[in-house]
Tab-separated table of C-alpha atoms in Angstrom:
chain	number	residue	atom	x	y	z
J	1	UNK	CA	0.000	0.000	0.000
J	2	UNK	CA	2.809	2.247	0.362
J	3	UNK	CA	4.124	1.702	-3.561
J	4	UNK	CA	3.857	4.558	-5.808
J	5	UNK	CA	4.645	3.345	-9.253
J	6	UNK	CA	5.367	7.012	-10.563
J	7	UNK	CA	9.158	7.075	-8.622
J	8	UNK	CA	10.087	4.348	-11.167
J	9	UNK	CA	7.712	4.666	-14.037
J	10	UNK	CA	9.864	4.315	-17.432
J	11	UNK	CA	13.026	2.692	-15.676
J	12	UNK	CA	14.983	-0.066	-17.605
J	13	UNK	CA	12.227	-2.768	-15.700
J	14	UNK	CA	9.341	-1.084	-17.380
J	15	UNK	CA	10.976	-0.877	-20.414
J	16	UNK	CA	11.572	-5.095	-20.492
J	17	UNK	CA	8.150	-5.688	-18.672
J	18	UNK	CA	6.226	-3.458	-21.791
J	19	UNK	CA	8.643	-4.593	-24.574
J	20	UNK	CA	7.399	-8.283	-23.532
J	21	UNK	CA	3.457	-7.518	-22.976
J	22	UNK	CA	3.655	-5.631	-26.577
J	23	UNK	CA	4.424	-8.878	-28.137
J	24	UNK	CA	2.571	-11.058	-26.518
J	25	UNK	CA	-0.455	-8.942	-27.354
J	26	UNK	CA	0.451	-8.634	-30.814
J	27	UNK	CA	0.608	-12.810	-30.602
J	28	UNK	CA	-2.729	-13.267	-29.877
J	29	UNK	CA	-4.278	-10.535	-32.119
J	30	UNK	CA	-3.156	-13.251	-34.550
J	31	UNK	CA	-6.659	-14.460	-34.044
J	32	UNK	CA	-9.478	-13.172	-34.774
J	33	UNK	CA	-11.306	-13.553	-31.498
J	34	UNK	CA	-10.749	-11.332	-28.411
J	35	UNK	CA	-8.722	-11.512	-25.567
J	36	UNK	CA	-8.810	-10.142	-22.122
J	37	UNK	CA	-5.562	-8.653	-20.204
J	38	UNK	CA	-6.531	-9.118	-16.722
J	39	UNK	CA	-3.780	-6.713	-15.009
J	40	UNK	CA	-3.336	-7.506	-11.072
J	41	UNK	CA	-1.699	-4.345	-9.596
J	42	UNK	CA	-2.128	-1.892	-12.234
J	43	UNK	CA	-1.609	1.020	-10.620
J	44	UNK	CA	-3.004	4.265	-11.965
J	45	UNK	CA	-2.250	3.635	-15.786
J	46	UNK	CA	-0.459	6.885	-17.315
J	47	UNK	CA	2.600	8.792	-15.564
J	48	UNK	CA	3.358	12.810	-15.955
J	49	UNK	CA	7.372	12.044	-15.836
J	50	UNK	CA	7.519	15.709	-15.500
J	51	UNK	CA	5.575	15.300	-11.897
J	52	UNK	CA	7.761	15.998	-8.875
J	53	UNK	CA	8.240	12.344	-8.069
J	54	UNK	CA	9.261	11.697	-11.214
J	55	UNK	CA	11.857	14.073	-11.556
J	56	UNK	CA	12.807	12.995	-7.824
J	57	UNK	CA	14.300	9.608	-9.312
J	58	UNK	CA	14.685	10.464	-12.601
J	59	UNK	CA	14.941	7.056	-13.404
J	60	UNK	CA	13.445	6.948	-16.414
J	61	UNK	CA	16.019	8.872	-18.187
J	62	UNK	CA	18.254	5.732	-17.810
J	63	UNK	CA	15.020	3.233	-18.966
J	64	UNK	CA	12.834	4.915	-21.852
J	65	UNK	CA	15.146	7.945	-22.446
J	66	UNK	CA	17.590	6.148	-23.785
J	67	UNK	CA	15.241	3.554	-25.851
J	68	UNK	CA	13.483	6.773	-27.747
J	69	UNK	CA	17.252	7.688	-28.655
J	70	UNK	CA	18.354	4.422	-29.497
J	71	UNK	CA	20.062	3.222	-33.315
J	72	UNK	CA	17.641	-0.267	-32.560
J	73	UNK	CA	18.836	-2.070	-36.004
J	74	UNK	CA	15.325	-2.743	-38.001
J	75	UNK	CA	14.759	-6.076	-36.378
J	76	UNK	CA	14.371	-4.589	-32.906
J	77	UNK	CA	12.891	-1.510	-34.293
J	78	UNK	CA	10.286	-3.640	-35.542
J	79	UNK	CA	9.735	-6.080	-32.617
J	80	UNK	CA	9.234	-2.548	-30.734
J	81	UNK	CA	7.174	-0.741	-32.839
J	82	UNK	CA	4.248	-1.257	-30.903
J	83	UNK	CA	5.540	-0.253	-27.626
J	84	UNK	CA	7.330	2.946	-29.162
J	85	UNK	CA	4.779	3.869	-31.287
J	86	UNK	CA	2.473	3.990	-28.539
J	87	UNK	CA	4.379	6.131	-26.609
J	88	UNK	CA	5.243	8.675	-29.055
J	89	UNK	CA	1.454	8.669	-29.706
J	90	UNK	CA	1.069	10.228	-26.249
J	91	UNK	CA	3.541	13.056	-26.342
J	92	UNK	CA	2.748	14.328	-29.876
J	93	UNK	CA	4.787	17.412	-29.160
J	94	UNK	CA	7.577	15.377	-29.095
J	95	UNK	CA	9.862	14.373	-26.214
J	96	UNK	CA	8.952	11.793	-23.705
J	97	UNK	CA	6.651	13.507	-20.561
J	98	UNK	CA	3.942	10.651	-20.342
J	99	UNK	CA	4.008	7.575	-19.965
J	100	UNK	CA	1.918	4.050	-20.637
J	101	UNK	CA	1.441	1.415	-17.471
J	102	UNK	CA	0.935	-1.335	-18.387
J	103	UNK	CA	-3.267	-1.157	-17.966
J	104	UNK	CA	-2.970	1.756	-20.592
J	105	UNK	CA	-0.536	0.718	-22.788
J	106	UNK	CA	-2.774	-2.162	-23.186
J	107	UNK	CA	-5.702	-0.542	-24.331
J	108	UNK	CA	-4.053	1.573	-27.070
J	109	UNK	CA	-2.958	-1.680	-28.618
J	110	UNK	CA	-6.673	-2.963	-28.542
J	111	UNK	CA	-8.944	-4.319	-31.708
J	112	UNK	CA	-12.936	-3.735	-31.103
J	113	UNK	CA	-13.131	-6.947	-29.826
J	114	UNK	CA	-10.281	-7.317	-27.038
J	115	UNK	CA	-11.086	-5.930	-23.384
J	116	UNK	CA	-8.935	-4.866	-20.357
J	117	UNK	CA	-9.975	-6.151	-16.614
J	118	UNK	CA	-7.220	-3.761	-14.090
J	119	UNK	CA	-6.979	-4.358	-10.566
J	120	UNK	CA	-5.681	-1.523	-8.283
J	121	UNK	CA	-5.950	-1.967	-4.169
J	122	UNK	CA	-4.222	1.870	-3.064
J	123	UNK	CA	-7.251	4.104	-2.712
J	124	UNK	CA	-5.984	6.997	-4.454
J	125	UNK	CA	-4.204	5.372	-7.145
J	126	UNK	CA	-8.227	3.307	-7.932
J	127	UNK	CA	-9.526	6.838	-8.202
J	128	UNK	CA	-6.740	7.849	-10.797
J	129	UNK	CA	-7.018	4.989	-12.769
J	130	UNK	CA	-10.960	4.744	-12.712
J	131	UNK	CA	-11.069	8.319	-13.735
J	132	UNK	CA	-8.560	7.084	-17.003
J	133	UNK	CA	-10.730	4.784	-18.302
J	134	UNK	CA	-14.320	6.348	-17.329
J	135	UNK	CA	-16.926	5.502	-20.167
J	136	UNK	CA	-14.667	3.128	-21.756
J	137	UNK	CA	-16.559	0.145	-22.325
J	138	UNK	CA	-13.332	-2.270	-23.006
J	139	UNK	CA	-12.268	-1.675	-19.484
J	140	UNK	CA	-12.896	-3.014	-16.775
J	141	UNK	CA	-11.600	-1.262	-13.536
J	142	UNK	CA	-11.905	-2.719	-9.736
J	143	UNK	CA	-10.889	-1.828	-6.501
J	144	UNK	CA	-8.877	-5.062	-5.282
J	145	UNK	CA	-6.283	-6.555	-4.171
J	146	UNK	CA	-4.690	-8.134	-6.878
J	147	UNK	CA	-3.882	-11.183	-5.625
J	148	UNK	CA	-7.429	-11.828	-5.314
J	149	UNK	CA	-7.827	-11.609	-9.006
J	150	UNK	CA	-6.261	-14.407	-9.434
J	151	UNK	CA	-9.323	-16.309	-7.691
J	152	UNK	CA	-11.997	-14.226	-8.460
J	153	UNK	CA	-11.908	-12.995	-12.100
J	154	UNK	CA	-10.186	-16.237	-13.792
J	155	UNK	CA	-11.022	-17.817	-16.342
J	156	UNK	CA	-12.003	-14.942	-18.470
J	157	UNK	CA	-15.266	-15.633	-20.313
J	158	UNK	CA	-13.496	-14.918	-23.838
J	159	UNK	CA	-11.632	-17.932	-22.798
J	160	UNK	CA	-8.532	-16.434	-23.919
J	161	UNK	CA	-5.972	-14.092	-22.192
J	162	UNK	CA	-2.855	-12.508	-20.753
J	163	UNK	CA	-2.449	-12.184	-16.477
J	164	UNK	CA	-0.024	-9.609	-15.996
J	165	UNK	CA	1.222	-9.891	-12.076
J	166	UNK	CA	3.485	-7.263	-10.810
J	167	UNK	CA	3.202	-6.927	-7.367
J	168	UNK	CA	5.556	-4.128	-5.409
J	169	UNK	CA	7.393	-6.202	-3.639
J	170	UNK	CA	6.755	-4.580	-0.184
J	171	UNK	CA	7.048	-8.333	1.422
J	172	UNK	CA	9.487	-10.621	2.176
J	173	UNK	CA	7.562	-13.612	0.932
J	174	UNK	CA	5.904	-11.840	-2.042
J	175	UNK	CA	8.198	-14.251	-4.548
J	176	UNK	CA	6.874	-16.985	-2.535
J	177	UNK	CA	3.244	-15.520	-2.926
J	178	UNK	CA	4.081	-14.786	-6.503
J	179	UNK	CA	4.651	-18.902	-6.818
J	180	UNK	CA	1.236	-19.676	-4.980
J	181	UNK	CA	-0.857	-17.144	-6.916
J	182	UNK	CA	0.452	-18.864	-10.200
J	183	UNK	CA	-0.178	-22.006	-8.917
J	184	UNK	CA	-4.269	-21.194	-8.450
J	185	UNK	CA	-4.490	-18.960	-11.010
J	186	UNK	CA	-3.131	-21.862	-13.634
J	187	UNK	CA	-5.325	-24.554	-11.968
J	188	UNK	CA	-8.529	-22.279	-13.061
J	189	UNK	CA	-7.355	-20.988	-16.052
J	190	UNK	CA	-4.723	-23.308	-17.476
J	191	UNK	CA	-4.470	-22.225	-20.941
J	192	UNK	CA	-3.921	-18.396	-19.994
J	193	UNK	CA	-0.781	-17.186	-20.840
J	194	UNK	CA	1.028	-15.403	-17.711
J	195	UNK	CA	3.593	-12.821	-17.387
J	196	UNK	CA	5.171	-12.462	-13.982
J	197	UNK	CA	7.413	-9.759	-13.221
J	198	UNK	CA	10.044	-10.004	-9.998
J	199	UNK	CA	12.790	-8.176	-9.222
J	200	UNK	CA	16.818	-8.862	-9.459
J	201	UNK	CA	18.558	-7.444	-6.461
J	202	UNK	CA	21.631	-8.545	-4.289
J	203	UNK	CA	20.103	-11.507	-1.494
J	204	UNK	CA	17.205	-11.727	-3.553
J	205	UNK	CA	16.018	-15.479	-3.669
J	206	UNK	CA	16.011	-16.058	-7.174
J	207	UNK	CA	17.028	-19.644	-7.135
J	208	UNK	CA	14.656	-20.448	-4.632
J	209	UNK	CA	11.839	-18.841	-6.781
J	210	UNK	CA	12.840	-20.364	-9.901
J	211	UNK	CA	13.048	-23.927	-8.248
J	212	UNK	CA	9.642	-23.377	-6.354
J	213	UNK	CA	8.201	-22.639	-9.968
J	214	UNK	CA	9.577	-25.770	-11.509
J	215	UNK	CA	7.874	-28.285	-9.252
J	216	UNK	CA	4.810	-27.029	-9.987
J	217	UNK	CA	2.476	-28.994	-12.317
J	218	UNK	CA	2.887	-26.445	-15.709
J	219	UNK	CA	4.875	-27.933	-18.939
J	220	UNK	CA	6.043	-24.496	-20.610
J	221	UNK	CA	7.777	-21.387	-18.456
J	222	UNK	CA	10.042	-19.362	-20.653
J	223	UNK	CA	12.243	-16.701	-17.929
J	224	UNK	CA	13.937	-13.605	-18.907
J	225	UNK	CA	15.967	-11.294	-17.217
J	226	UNK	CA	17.845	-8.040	-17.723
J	227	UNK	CA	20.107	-7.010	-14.691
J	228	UNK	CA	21.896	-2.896	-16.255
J	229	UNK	CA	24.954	-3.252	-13.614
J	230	UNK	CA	26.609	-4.745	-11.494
J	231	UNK	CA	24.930	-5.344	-7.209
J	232	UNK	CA	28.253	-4.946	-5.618
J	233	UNK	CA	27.747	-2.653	-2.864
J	234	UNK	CA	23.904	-1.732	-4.496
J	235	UNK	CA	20.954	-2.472	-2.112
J	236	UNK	CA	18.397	-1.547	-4.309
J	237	UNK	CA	17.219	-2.831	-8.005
J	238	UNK	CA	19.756	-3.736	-10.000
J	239	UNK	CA	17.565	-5.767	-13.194
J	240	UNK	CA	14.296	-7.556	-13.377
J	241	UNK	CA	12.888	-10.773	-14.545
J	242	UNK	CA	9.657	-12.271	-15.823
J	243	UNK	CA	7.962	-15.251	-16.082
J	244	UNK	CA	5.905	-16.336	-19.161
J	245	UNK	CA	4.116	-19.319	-18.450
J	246	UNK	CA	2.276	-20.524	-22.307
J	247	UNK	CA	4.221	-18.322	-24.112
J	248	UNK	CA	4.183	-17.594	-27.618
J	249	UNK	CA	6.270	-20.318	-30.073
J	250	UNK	CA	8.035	-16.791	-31.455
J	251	UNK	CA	8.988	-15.380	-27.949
J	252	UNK	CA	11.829	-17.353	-27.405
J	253	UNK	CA	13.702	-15.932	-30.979
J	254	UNK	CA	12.215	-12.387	-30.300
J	255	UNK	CA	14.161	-12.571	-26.994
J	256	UNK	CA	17.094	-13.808	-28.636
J	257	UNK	CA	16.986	-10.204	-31.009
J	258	UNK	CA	15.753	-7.853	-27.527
J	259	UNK	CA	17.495	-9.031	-24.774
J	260	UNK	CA	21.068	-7.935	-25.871
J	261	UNK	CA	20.005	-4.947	-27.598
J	262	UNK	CA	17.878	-3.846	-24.346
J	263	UNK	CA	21.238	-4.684	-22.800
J	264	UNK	CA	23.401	-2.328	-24.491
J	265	UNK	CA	21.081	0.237	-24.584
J	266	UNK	CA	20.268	0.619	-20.800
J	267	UNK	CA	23.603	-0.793	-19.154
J	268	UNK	CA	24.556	1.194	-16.251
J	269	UNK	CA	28.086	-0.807	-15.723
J	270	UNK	CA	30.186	-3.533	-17.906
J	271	UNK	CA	28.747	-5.603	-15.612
J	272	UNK	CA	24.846	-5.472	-17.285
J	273	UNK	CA	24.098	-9.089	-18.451
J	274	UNK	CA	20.790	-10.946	-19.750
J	275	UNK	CA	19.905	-14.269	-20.161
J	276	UNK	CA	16.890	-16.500	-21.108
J	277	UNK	CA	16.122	-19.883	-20.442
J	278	UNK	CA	13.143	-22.626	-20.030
J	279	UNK	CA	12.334	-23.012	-16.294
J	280	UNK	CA	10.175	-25.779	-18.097
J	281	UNK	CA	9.767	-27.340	-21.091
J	282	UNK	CA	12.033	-27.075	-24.113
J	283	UNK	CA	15.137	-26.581	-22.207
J	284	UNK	CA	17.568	-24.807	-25.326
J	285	UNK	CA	18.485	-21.694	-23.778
J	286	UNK	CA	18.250	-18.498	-25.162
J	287	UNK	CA	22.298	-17.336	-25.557
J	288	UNK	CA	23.306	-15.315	-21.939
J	289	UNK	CA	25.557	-12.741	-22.198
């Protein structure tokens, strides 16, 4: 409850977290039906990075600043198209002074016939992000803990969707809660694909997470991770992960093309490394670096 996204919105995590949810929306608008994006801790959906807490941190002039600014090559160009696009749609002035959450960034990528379903607990923040999507009719917009999403509003009735979780990480035993929320979400909706965001940071139990997640009952978990420097004497973030459990056949290669550009990009030290791997299923490793 005491989270405020805004301090970090458009940081190097954000920028992996919304370069991943861009394809994996574009993967199922392969389709013709609709999809929902049920979003657990959404937050309050679009960030003034001119706002005093944004400037406060300034972090991200070291996440999307340097993406906008980026030579990408035209294969990454094109795998981020979506994500960039959409951001340069909201600051048609030019420059970078608001920015997408996830909830929002979702919705500007939306057909007719896909829908939104975002979950936001913090009072204040609800109130923001109910006010964002007021008379929209492809969102829906709750006052809940997140977690309880996972119970609640799964399966979707379009049958079809992406569960984005990306809790704050206020507890100790939120990777641990992280493993147990997957674990009932998948048992009611088992043919959702999920994206599960955690952070990389020195003592954090990343092992211990990863080997909780492979004993559970699900054949295909794809992980990527982006750490921009080195935690040597760093308490505080120092890269991200996610989880995509059913993840698209293309995901793998299209992390094989972002994950070292991303990389160079946003490194912070010679120490910035990615890798991606199969937690389960078809165990070839994406190439660490």
């Amino acid at each position: 409850m005491n989270y405020r996204h805004i301090y970090h919105a458009g940081n190097f995590a954000d920028v992996l977290k919304h370069a991943v949810l861009t394809r994996l929306i574009r993967y199922m608008q392969k389709k013709d039906g609709g999809f929902r994006v049920l979003d657990t801790h959404a937050g309050i959906g679009l960030y003034d990075l001119s706002s005093e807490e944004a400037q406060k941190t300034g972090e991200w002039v070291d996440g999307i600043g340097k993406l906008m600014e980026a030579d990408l090559g035209p294969q990454v160009s094109e795998l981020l198209e979506p994500y960039l696009s959409a951001i340069r749609e909201l600051n048609p002035e030019g420059g970078i002074r608001f920015y997408p959450g996830s909830p929002k960034l979702a919705r500007m990528l939306f057909r007719p016939q896909d829908r939104l379903s975002a979950m936001e607990l913090h009072p204040e923040d609800y109130v923001r992000l109910h006010r964002l999507f007021e008379g929209d009719h492809h969102a829906r917009i709750t006052e809940l803990d997140g977690w309880l999403a996972l119970g609640a509003h799964l399966p979707p009735k379009e049958k079809r969707g992406i569960v984005l979780v990306d809790p704050p990480f206020e507890e100790e035993d939120e990777y641990q809660r992280l493993a147990e929320g997957l674990e009932k979400a998948y048992r009611r909706f088992p043919g959702g694909t999920y994206c599960l965001w955690y952070p990389l940071k020195k003592g954090a139990p990343i092992k211990e997470f990863h080997e909780t997640l492979q004993a559970l009952d699900i054949p295909k978990m794809l992980c990527a991770e982006l750490a921009v420097r080195s935690d040597r004497g760093i308490t505080g973030l120092t890269g991200s992960g996610l989880v995509i459990v059913n993840p698209p056949f293309t995901l793998k290669d299209e992390l094989h093309q972002l994950l070292p550009a991303l990389k160079d990009h946003l490194a912070l030290d010679r120490f910035a490394s990615h890798r991606a791997f199969w937690l389960r299923g078809e165990n070839k490793a994406v190439k660490d670096d």
